[in-house]
Coordinates of C-alpha atoms in Angstrom, one line a residue:
Chain H
M1 CA 22.4 6.1 -6.3
I2 CA 24.2 5.6 -3.4
Q3 CA 21.1 4.3 -1.3
N4 CA 20.0 1.6 1.1
T5 CA 23.6 0.3 1.9
A6 CA 23.8 -1.4 5.3
Y7 CA 22.2 2.0 6.8
N8 CA 18.8 3.4 7.4
N9 CA 17.0 5.5 4.5
R10 CA 15.8 8.3 6.2
P11 CA 12.9 10.6 4.8
P12 CA 14.0 14.8 5.0
N13 CA 12.4 16.1 7.6
F14 CA 9.1 17.6 6.1
I15 CA 7.4 14.3 3.9
Q16 CA 7.4 15.5 0.5
K17 CA 5.0 14.0 -1.8
G18 CA 6.0 11.8 -3.8
Q19 CA 9.5 10.8 -2.9
E20 CA 8.1 6.8 -0.9
N21 CA 8.7 5.4 -4.5
I22 CA 5.0 4.1 -3.9
S23 CA 5.0 2.2 -7.4
E24 CA 7.9 0.7 -6.7
W25 CA 6.5 -1.5 -3.6
H26 CA 3.8 -2.4 -5.5
A27 CA 5.9 -5.3 -7.1
R28 CA 7.1 -6.9 -4.5
D29 CA 5.9 -9.7 -2.6
D30 CA 5.0 -9.3 1.3
A31 CA 8.2 -11.5 1.9
D32 CA 10.3 -9.2 0.8
I33 CA 8.9 -5.6 1.9
W34 CA 9.1 -7.0 5.5
E35 CA 12.7 -7.8 5.4
E36 CA 13.3 -4.0 4.4
F37 CA 11.4 -3.0 6.8
K38 CA 13.5 -5.1 8.6
T39 CA 16.6 -4.0 7.9
G40 CA 15.2 -0.3 8.9
N41 CA 14.1 1.3 5.4
R42 CA 11.7 3.8 6.2
N43 CA 10.5 3.8 2.5
A44 CA 9.1 0.3 3.0
L45 CA 7.9 1.7 6.3
I46 CA 5.7 4.0 5.3
F47 CA 4.7 2.2 2.4
I48 CA 3.3 -0.9 5.4
Y49 CA 1.9 1.4 6.3
K50 CA 0.0 3.0 3.9
S51 CA -1.4 0.0 2.7
Y52 CA -2.5 -1.0 5.7
F53 CA -3.9 1.5 7.8
P54 CA -7.2 2.2 6.7
E55 CA -7.5 -2.0 7.6
L56 CA -6.2 -1.9 10.4
F57 CA -8.5 0.7 11.7
N58 CA -11.7 -1.2 10.2
Y59 CA -10.5 -4.4 12.5
G60 CA -9.7 -2.1 15.3
F61 CA -13.2 -0.2 15.4
Q62 CA -14.8 -3.9 15.4
F63 CA -13.3 -4.3 18.8
N64 CA -13.8 -1.2 20.0
K65 CA -15.7 1.9 18.6
D66 CA -13.4 4.3 20.9
K67 CA -11.4 5.6 17.0
D68 CA -8.8 7.7 19.0
L69 CA -8.0 4.8 20.6
I70 CA -8.2 2.5 18.2
K71 CA -5.5 5.3 16.2
D72 CA -3.3 5.1 19.8
I73 CA -2.6 2.2 19.4
I74 CA -2.0 1.7 16.3
Q75 CA 0.4 4.3 16.1
D76 CA 2.5 3.0 19.0
L77 CA 2.4 -0.4 17.0
F78 CA 4.1 0.8 14.3
V79 CA 7.0 2.5 16.3
Y80 CA 7.4 -0.9 18.6
L81 CA 7.2 -2.5 15.1
Y82 CA 10.0 -0.3 13.7
K83 CA 12.0 -0.4 17.1
K84 CA 12.0 -4.6 17.6
R85 CA 12.4 -4.5 13.9
E86 CA 15.6 -6.3 14.3
S87 CA 14.3 -9.0 16.5
I88 CA 10.3 -9.4 15.1
K89 CA 9.7 -12.6 12.9
K90 CA 9.8 -12.2 8.9
T91 CA 6.7 -13.0 7.3
T92 CA 5.2 -13.9 3.9
S93 CA 1.5 -12.0 4.9
I94 CA 2.0 -8.7 6.8
K95 CA -1.6 -8.4 6.9
Y96 CA -1.9 -11.4 9.0
Y97 CA 0.7 -10.3 11.2
L98 CA -0.6 -7.2 11.5
F99 CA -3.6 -7.8 12.3
K100 CA -1.9 -10.1 14.9
C101 CA 0.2 -7.9 16.7
L102 CA -3.4 -5.2 17.1
R103 CA -5.4 -7.6 18.8
R104 CA -2.8 -8.4 21.1
R105 CA -2.4 -5.1 22.0
I106 CA -6.1 -3.9 22.0
K107 CA -7.0 -7.3 24.2
V108 CA -4.1 -5.5 26.5
Q109 CA -5.6 -2.6 26.4
A110 CA -9.0 -3.9 27.6
D111 CA -7.7 -6.3 29.7
R112 CA -6.4 -3.6 31.5
K113 CA -9.7 -1.6 31.5
E114 CA -11.5 -4.7 32.3
K115 CA -13.5 -4.5 28.7
F116 CA -13.3 -6.3 26.1
D117 CA -16.1 -6.5 24.2
N118 CA -17.1 -2.8 23.9
A119 CA -16.1 0.5 25.0
L120 CA -18.8 2.8 24.1
N121 CA -21.6 -0.4 24.5
V122 CA -21.6 -1.7 21.1
P123 CA -21.0 -5.1 20.8
S124 CA -17.8 -6.3 18.4
F125 CA -17.8 -7.5 15.3
T126 CA -21.3 -6.4 14.4
I127 CA -23.0 -7.2 11.0
E128 CA -25.0 -4.6 9.1
Q129 CA -28.6 -5.7 10.2
S130 CA -30.3 -5.6 5.9
P131 CA -33.8 -5.5 5.6
E132 CA -33.4 -8.0 2.2
S133 CA -34.6 -11.1 1.8
V134 CA -33.8 -13.9 -0.7
Y135 CA -35.9 -17.0 -2.1
I136 CA -34.5 -19.6 -3.0
A137 CA -35.5 -21.7 -5.7
G138 CA -37.6 -24.4 -5.5
E139 CA -38.4 -24.0 -2.0
E140 CA -40.2 -21.8 -0.1
Q141 CA -37.8 -21.0 2.6
L142 CA -37.0 -17.4 2.8
I143 CA -33.8 -16.6 3.3
N144 CA -34.2 -13.1 5.8
R145 CA -30.7 -11.4 5.5
H146 CA -32.1 -9.8 8.7
E147 CA -32.2 -12.7 10.5
I148 CA -28.6 -14.1 9.9
S149 CA -27.3 -10.8 11.6
K150 CA -29.3 -11.3 14.3
A151 CA -28.1 -14.5 14.5
I152 CA -25.1 -13.8 13.8
N153 CA -24.7 -11.0 16.9
K154 CA -25.9 -13.2 19.1
L155 CA -22.9 -15.7 18.9
P156 CA -20.0 -15.1 21.1
L157 CA -17.4 -12.6 20.5
K158 CA -14.2 -15.4 19.4
Q159 CA -17.0 -17.2 17.0
R160 CA -17.9 -14.0 15.9
E161 CA -14.0 -12.7 15.3
I162 CA -13.5 -16.1 12.9
I163 CA -16.4 -15.3 11.0
Y164 CA -14.7 -12.1 10.3
Y165 CA -11.6 -13.3 9.9
Y166 CA -12.6 -16.2 7.6
Y167 CA -15.5 -14.2 5.3
F168 CA -14.3 -10.4 5.6
E169 CA -11.2 -10.9 6.1
N170 CA -10.2 -14.0 3.6
F171 CA -7.9 -14.8 6.5
S172 CA -7.0 -19.1 6.3
Y173 CA -7.8 -21.5 9.3
K174 CA -3.9 -21.4 10.1
E175 CA -3.5 -17.6 9.6
I176 CA -7.0 -17.5 12.2
A177 CA -5.6 -19.9 14.8
S178 CA -2.5 -18.0 15.2
I179 CA -4.1 -14.0 15.9
L180 CA -6.3 -15.7 18.0
G181 CA -3.8 -17.5 19.9
M182 CA -4.5 -21.0 19.1
K183 CA -2.4 -23.3 19.5
Q184 CA -3.4 -25.8 16.3
T185 CA -4.9 -25.1 12.9
K186 CA -7.4 -27.1 13.6
S187 CA -8.8 -25.7 16.3
A188 CA -9.9 -22.8 14.2
R189 CA -11.9 -25.3 11.9
K190 CA -13.6 -26.6 15.1
L191 CA -14.4 -22.7 15.8
L192 CA -15.4 -21.9 13.1
Y193 CA -17.5 -25.1 12.3
R194 CA -19.3 -24.4 16.0
A195 CA -20.1 -21.0 14.4
L196 CA -21.9 -22.0 11.6
E197 CA -24.1 -24.5 14.2
G198 CA -24.7 -21.9 16.6
L199 CA -26.2 -20.4 13.7
K200 CA -27.7 -22.9 11.9
K201 CA -29.4 -23.7 15.3
T202 CA -30.4 -19.7 15.7
M203 CA -31.9 -19.7 12.6
A204 CA -33.9 -22.5 13.2
E205 CA -35.6 -21.3 16.1
Chain T
M1 CA -12.9 -31.7 -3.8
N2 CA -15.7 -32.7 -4.9
Y3 CA -18.8 -30.1 -5.4
K4 CA -21.4 -32.5 -5.6
E5 CA -20.9 -34.2 -2.5
Y6 CA -21.1 -30.2 -0.8
T7 CA -23.5 -29.8 1.6
F8 CA -24.6 -26.4 1.8
E9 CA -22.3 -26.3 5.2
D10 CA -19.1 -27.3 3.1
F11 CA -19.9 -24.5 0.2
L12 CA -20.3 -22.0 3.2
K13 CA -16.9 -23.3 4.4
D14 CA -15.4 -23.1 1.0
K15 CA -13.1 -20.4 0.0
F16 CA -13.0 -20.8 -4.4
F17 CA -16.6 -20.6 -3.3
I18 CA -17.0 -17.8 -1.1
G19 CA -14.4 -15.8 -3.1
W20 CA -17.0 -16.3 -6.2
V21 CA -19.9 -15.3 -4.2
K22 CA -18.4 -11.6 -2.5
N23 CA -15.7 -11.0 -6.2
P24 CA -17.4 -12.6 -9.0
T25 CA -14.2 -13.1 -11.2
P26 CA -14.8 -13.7 -15.0
E27 CA -13.0 -17.2 -14.6
S28 CA -14.9 -18.4 -11.3
D29 CA -18.4 -16.9 -12.8
Y30 CA -17.7 -19.0 -15.8
F31 CA -17.3 -22.1 -13.6
W32 CA -19.9 -21.8 -11.2
K33 CA -22.8 -20.9 -13.5
N34 CA -21.7 -24.1 -16.2
W35 CA -21.5 -26.3 -12.6
M36 CA -25.1 -25.0 -11.2
R37 CA -26.3 -25.5 -14.8
Q38 CA -24.8 -29.4 -15.1
N39 CA -26.1 -30.3 -11.3
P40 CA -29.1 -29.1 -11.0
D41 CA -30.4 -31.1 -8.0
N42 CA -27.1 -29.2 -6.0
C43 CA -28.5 -25.5 -6.8
E44 CA -30.7 -25.5 -3.9
A45 CA -26.9 -26.0 -1.5
V46 CA -25.4 -23.6 -3.2
E47 CA -28.5 -20.5 -3.0
K48 CA -28.8 -21.0 0.3
A49 CA -24.9 -21.1 0.9
A50 CA -24.3 -18.1 -1.3
A51 CA -27.8 -16.3 0.1
I52 CA -25.5 -16.4 3.6
I53 CA -22.5 -15.0 2.6
S54 CA -23.5 -12.7 0.7
S55 CA -24.9 -11.1 3.8
L56 CA -22.1 -11.0 5.8
N57 CA -21.8 -7.5 5.9
Y58 CA -19.7 -5.8 8.2
S59 CA -19.9 -2.4 8.7
K60 CA -17.2 -0.3 7.2
E61 CA -15.1 2.1 9.3
L62 CA -13.0 3.3 6.8
P63 CA -10.1 6.8 8.5
T64 CA -10.4 9.7 6.3
D65 CA -7.2 10.8 4.3
K66 CA -6.7 13.5 7.3
E67 CA -6.3 11.2 10.1
T68 CA -4.4 8.5 8.1
N69 CA -1.7 11.1 8.1
E70 CA -1.9 12.5 11.1
V71 CA -1.4 9.2 12.9
L72 CA 1.3 8.6 10.0
E73 CA 3.1 11.9 11.3
S74 CA 3.3 10.9 14.6
V75 CA 4.6 7.4 14.0
M76 CA 7.6 9.4 12.0
V77 CA 7.8 12.2 14.8
D78 CA 8.2 9.0 17.4
I79 CA 10.7 7.2 15.5
H80 CA 12.8 10.3 14.7
R81 CA 13.0 11.1 18.4
Y82 CA 13.6 7.0 19.2
D83 CA 16.8 6.9 16.7
F84 CA 18.3 10.5 17.3
R85 CA 18.0 8.8 21.4
H86 CA 19.8 5.9 19.7
D87 CA 21.9 6.7 17.8
D88 CA 25.8 5.8 18.1
R89 CA 27.6 8.9 17.5
K90 CA 29.5 10.6 19.7
S91 CA 28.5 12.3 22.7
W92 CA 30.5 15.9 21.0
N93 CA 28.2 15.0 17.6
A94 CA 25.0 14.7 20.0
L95 CA 25.6 17.5 21.8
A96 CA 26.9 20.0 18.4
F97 CA 23.7 18.5 16.8
R98 CA 21.5 20.0 19.5
I99 CA 23.7 23.3 19.4
A100 CA 23.2 23.3 15.1
A101 CA 19.3 22.7 15.7
S102 CA 18.7 25.5 17.6
L103 CA 21.6 27.8 16.1
A104 CA 20.0 26.7 12.7
L105 CA 16.8 28.5 14.0
V106 CA 17.8 31.4 14.9
I107 CA 20.1 32.1 11.7
A108 CA 17.2 31.5 9.7
I109 CA 15.1 34.5 11.4
S110 CA 17.9 36.8 12.6
Y111 CA 21.4 37.5 13.2
G112 CA 21.3 37.9 16.5
V113 CA 23.1 35.4 18.0
Y114 CA 26.2 37.3 16.0
R115 CA 25.4 40.8 17.2
L116 CA 24.8 39.1 20.9
N117 CA 28.6 36.8 20.5
A118 CA 30.5 40.1 20.3
Q119 CA 32.9 38.8 22.3
N120 CA 33.4 35.9 19.5
F121 CA 34.1 38.4 17.1
Q122 CA 37.2 37.3 15.4
P123 CA 39.6 40.3 13.3
E124 CA 38.2 40.5 10.3
T125 CA 40.5 39.3 7.0
I126 CA 39.3 41.4 4.4
Q127 CA 38.9 40.3 1.0
V128 CA 39.1 43.2 -1.4
T129 CA 37.9 42.1 -4.8
E130 CA 35.9 38.5 -5.2
A131 CA 38.4 35.8 -5.5
V132 CA 37.6 32.8 -7.9
K133 CA 39.4 29.8 -7.7
K134 CA 39.4 27.3 -10.4
A135 CA 40.2 23.4 -10.7
E136 CA 40.7 22.5 -14.7
K137 CA 40.2 19.3 -16.4
G138 CA 42.9 17.0 -15.2
Q139 CA 43.8 19.0 -11.6
K140 CA 42.5 19.1 -8.1
L141 CA 43.1 22.3 -5.8
F142 CA 43.3 22.1 -2.2
F143 CA 43.6 25.3 -0.2
E144 CA 42.7 27.5 2.4
L145 CA 40.3 31.0 2.9
P146 CA 41.1 33.0 4.7
D147 CA 38.8 31.9 7.8
G148 CA 41.0 28.8 8.1
S149 CA 38.4 26.5 5.7
R150 CA 40.4 23.8 4.1
V151 CA 39.1 23.4 0.3
N152 CA 39.3 20.9 -1.6
L153 CA 38.8 21.6 -5.5
N154 CA 38.0 18.3 -7.8
A155 CA 38.8 18.6 -11.4
N156 CA 36.6 21.3 -14.0
T157 CA 35.3 23.1 -10.6
E158 CA 34.9 26.5 -9.8
L159 CA 35.0 28.2 -6.6
I160 CA 34.0 31.8 -6.2
I161 CA 34.5 33.5 -2.8
D162 CA 32.0 36.4 -2.1
S163 CA 34.0 39.9 -1.9
E164 CA 32.2 40.3 1.8
F165 CA 33.8 36.8 3.0
G166 CA 34.0 36.8 6.4
K167 CA 32.2 40.2 7.3
G168 CA 29.0 38.4 8.8
N169 CA 28.3 35.6 6.1
R170 CA 31.2 33.8 5.1
I171 CA 29.8 32.8 1.3
V172 CA 31.1 30.8 -1.6
S173 CA 29.4 30.1 -4.9
L174 CA 30.3 27.0 -6.1
K175 CA 30.1 24.8 -9.7
G176 CA 31.5 21.5 -9.7
E177 CA 32.6 19.0 -7.0
A178 CA 34.5 20.2 -3.5
Y179 CA 35.2 19.0 -0.3
F180 CA 35.5 21.3 2.7
E181 CA 36.5 21.6 6.4
V182 CA 34.8 24.3 7.9
A183 CA 36.6 26.0 11.0
K184 CA 34.2 26.4 13.5
D185 CA 32.7 30.0 13.8
T186 CA 29.1 30.1 15.3
A187 CA 28.6 33.8 14.2
R188 CA 29.4 33.7 11.1
P189 CA 27.3 30.7 9.1
F190 CA 29.7 29.0 6.3
I191 CA 27.1 29.4 3.0
I192 CA 27.5 27.6 -0.5
K193 CA 25.6 28.5 -3.3
T194 CA 25.4 25.9 -6.0
H195 CA 23.2 26.0 -8.8
D196 CA 19.3 25.1 -7.2
L197 CA 20.2 24.7 -3.9
T198 CA 21.9 26.5 -0.4
T199 CA 24.1 24.6 2.3
T200 CA 24.6 26.2 5.4
V201 CA 27.3 24.5 7.4
L202 CA 27.7 24.4 11.4
G203 CA 31.2 23.2 11.2
T204 CA 31.8 20.3 9.7
S205 CA 33.7 18.3 6.6
F206 CA 31.4 17.2 3.9
N207 CA 31.1 17.5 -0.1
I208 CA 29.0 18.4 -2.6
K209 CA 29.1 18.0 -5.7
S210 CA 27.2 20.3 -7.9
Y211 CA 28.4 20.1 -11.7
P212 CA 26.2 21.5 -13.8
E213 CA 25.1 19.3 -16.9
D214 CA 24.5 16.8 -13.8
Q215 CA 21.0 15.6 -12.8
Q216 CA 21.7 15.5 -9.6
I217 CA 23.2 17.9 -6.9
K218 CA 24.6 15.6 -4.3
V219 CA 25.4 16.7 -0.1
A220 CA 27.3 14.2 1.8
V221 CA 28.5 14.9 5.4
R222 CA 31.6 13.5 6.8
S223 CA 31.4 15.0 9.9
G224 CA 29.2 17.9 11.8
L225 CA 25.9 18.9 10.3
V226 CA 24.6 21.0 7.5
R227 CA 21.1 22.9 6.7
V228 CA 20.4 22.6 2.7
N229 CA 17.5 24.5 1.1
L230 CA 16.2 25.6 -2.4
K231 CA 18.4 28.3 -3.4
D232 CA 15.2 30.6 -3.6
S233 CA 13.8 29.9 -0.4
S234 CA 14.7 31.9 2.6
G235 CA 15.0 29.0 5.0
T236 CA 11.8 26.6 4.8
P237 CA 11.2 24.1 4.4
F238 CA 15.0 22.3 5.2
N239 CA 16.7 19.3 5.4
M240 CA 19.2 19.0 8.2
V241 CA 22.2 16.3 6.7
A242 CA 23.8 14.9 9.4
A243 CA 27.4 12.5 9.5
N244 CA 27.5 9.6 7.5
E245 CA 24.3 11.1 5.3
M246 CA 24.4 12.5 2.0
L247 CA 21.8 14.4 0.4
T248 CA 20.5 14.2 -3.1
F249 CA 18.4 16.6 -4.7
H250 CA 17.0 15.5 -8.0
R251 CA 17.2 18.9 -10.8
K252 CA 14.5 17.2 -12.9
D253 CA 11.4 16.7 -10.6
K254 CA 13.1 18.7 -7.8
Q255 CA 13.1 15.9 -5.1
I256 CA 15.4 15.4 -2.0
S257 CA 16.0 12.1 -0.7
I258 CA 18.7 11.5 1.7
G259 CA 20.3 8.1 2.5
S260 CA 24.0 6.9 3.2
F261 CA 26.8 6.9 1.6
I262 CA 29.9 4.7 0.9
P263 CA 33.4 7.6 2.0
E264 CA 35.3 6.1 -0.8
E265 CA 33.1 6.2 -3.4
V266 CA 31.8 10.0 -2.2
L267 CA 35.1 11.2 -1.0
G268 CA 37.8 9.4 -2.5
W269 CA 38.3 11.6 -5.1
K270 CA 40.4 14.0 -3.0
D271 CA 42.8 11.7 -1.9
H272 CA 43.0 11.0 -5.6
I273 CA 41.4 7.8 -5.7
L274 CA 39.4 7.2 -8.2
Y275 CA 36.1 5.0 -8.3
F276 CA 33.8 3.1 -10.4
K277 CA 30.1 1.3 -9.2
K278 CA 28.6 -0.7 -11.5
A279 CA 29.7 2.9 -14.1
D280 CA 27.5 2.9 -17.4
F281 CA 29.4 4.6 -20.4
D282 CA 28.1 8.0 -19.6
E283 CA 29.4 7.5 -16.1
I284 CA 33.5 6.7 -17.2
K285 CA 33.2 9.1 -19.5
K286 CA 32.5 11.8 -17.4
S287 CA 35.1 11.1 -14.7
L288 CA 37.9 10.5 -16.9
E289 CA 37.6 13.2 -19.2
N290 CA 37.8 15.4 -15.8
W291 CA 40.1 12.9 -14.0
Y292 CA 42.6 12.9 -16.8
G293 CA 41.8 16.1 -18.7
V294 CA 41.5 13.9 -22.0
R295 CA 38.7 13.8 -24.0
F296 CA 36.5 11.1 -26.0
N297 CA 36.3 10.7 -29.3
I298 CA 33.7 7.9 -30.1
Q299 CA 33.5 6.3 -33.3
D300 CA 30.6 4.1 -33.5
K301 CA 28.3 3.5 -30.5
P302 CA 29.8 2.1 -27.9
R303 CA 28.5 -1.2 -25.9
Q304 CA 26.5 -1.2 -22.9
E305 CA 29.5 -0.7 -19.9
E306 CA 29.0 -1.4 -16.2
F307 CA 32.7 -1.5 -14.6
T308 CA 33.5 -1.7 -11.1
G309 CA 37.4 -0.6 -10.0
I310 CA 39.5 1.3 -7.9
F311 CA 42.4 3.2 -8.4
K312 CA 44.7 4.9 -6.3
R313 CA 46.8 7.7 -8.3
E314 CA 47.2 5.2 -11.1
S315 CA 48.0 6.8 -15.0
L316 CA 45.2 6.7 -17.5
E317 CA 46.7 3.7 -19.1
E318 CA 46.6 1.8 -16.0
V319 CA 43.0 2.5 -16.0
L320 CA 42.0 1.9 -19.8
D321 CA 43.7 -1.1 -19.5
A322 CA 41.8 -2.7 -16.6
L323 CA 38.7 -1.3 -18.6
N324 CA 39.4 -3.2 -21.9
Y325 CA 39.7 -6.2 -19.7
T326 CA 36.1 -6.8 -19.5
S327 CA 34.5 -4.3 -21.7
D328 CA 33.0 -5.0 -24.8
N329 CA 35.0 -2.0 -26.2
V330 CA 38.0 -0.8 -26.9
Y331 CA 39.5 2.2 -25.1
T332 CA 43.2 3.8 -26.9
L333 CA 44.6 6.1 -25.2
N334 CA 46.5 8.8 -28.2
G335 CA 47.9 12.3 -26.5
N336 CA 45.4 13.9 -24.8
I337 CA 42.4 11.7 -26.7
V338 CA 40.7 8.7 -26.3
N339 CA 39.2 6.3 -28.9
V340 CA 36.6 4.4 -28.5
Q341 CA 35.3 1.4 -30.7
P342 CA 32.8 -1.1 -29.3
K343 CA 34.6 -4.8 -29.7
K344 CA 34.4 -6.4 -32.9
L345 CA 32.0 -9.8 -31.8
T346 CA 33.6 -13.6 -33.4
K347 CA 32.2 -16.4 -32.8
S348 CA 33.6 -16.9 -29.4
T349 CA 32.6 -13.9 -28.2
H350 CA 29.0 -14.0 -29.9
Y351 CA 25.9 -14.1 -27.4
E352 CA 22.3 -15.1 -28.5
K353 CA 19.8 -11.8 -28.3
F354 CA 16.5 -12.4 -27.0

């Protein structure tokens, strides 16, 4: 087939089901898929979108409960990345790259409105309250999950964020440092340490 | 990484440990359960860390499929718009696109434009009977239609010109491959019917390849714009194919894809350029049989081919020479028949099978 040459692949005006050949993309690694995207391959764009939109939505939602706003920001992000595809960096982790971009956009949005921590008066990156408690064998100390979530929800935003990135999204210190705009990886390490210390302190009270 | 010396905070930060708590696999499960059995003193630290990690449940808020698709469509619309505005096309092409786009809708709905543009009405060139133009195998044809449009027919191709051609519509039916240079007549759309697709033209030059035995139909546009829709549907869904784009219709699953094409590869035939690009045996056989009007005589199952070459107005002998040079098959010409035999492998050409 004479496609995928120097020009773009354009899907038909009406996106028809099953044409994106999604299964073929799953076998490729991030760097490869990103390269394809950078050449303007719209199938790559669609694959990346479908792979990461739910997570990005969830992530954005942690910052701001206004779903429509989050959807708009993510839409703008994908259009922007497509427009600037030739100049954007290569990456070996698309998820990390998209998270980083999204965070920056949300911050810009929020700075304009002078609100970063919440839109509808609900704090960001909060843990679900769970009534369960767990007994630690050999000790009579009860680890109360309820206490843990309360304690985390009391931490400052960046510390709550790093716990989210490290435990929930499974990013590395290096990726987290980059997402948070830190110059050194060890800053991320320190931040997590501080967060866990803060947690310990709150729980001990 | 000596787990024996880990405090509970160390476990809290260890990715391998975290991974096991959140998503145990048979391997990690085996490792940790085993380790805990062998290090009972450290169990408390482990359990404490595990308890904390497993309590980190962030509320998951996932979008609905509808929301996901809606945003995707908005993204695609935005990038289509962006690409159109930033295209390198000449301005007249862009203008034609805009006219054509709006015209296409009008044509689909009614022939009102035709009626309104009475001043554009040209004197009729009436064809009394249905005209059939046919290029045999080994033959190519070039001729002009009554409206001034020019057509190249590739080998083994038939073009049927509708008896009403020129009145209201300009309809032809194609079986095979043809290159069209359509004379502009906005009042009378030029329509090419192939087996599964209908292509409506708005004053352009393009190539259609629709041999009955092929799995795909290809419409490649050199300049201007065409509108392609499935034969049986009246109009929607349709696809616009613009200059430098080629639409490929897969007959089996009725899927459509649009991409770019290499002009020499797709249009070369009308300038008598025979083009092979990583062609397999079947493609070589089909191309040569059509191009030179010969027949292949295959004695034993031929070896695989991946042939690349460009030939301009060359004889079949020259093409076969080039083939023989690199192929694992032997091609010999005997009158009108090409004999194909797999090459006998000698010790020097024998390779390992794996």
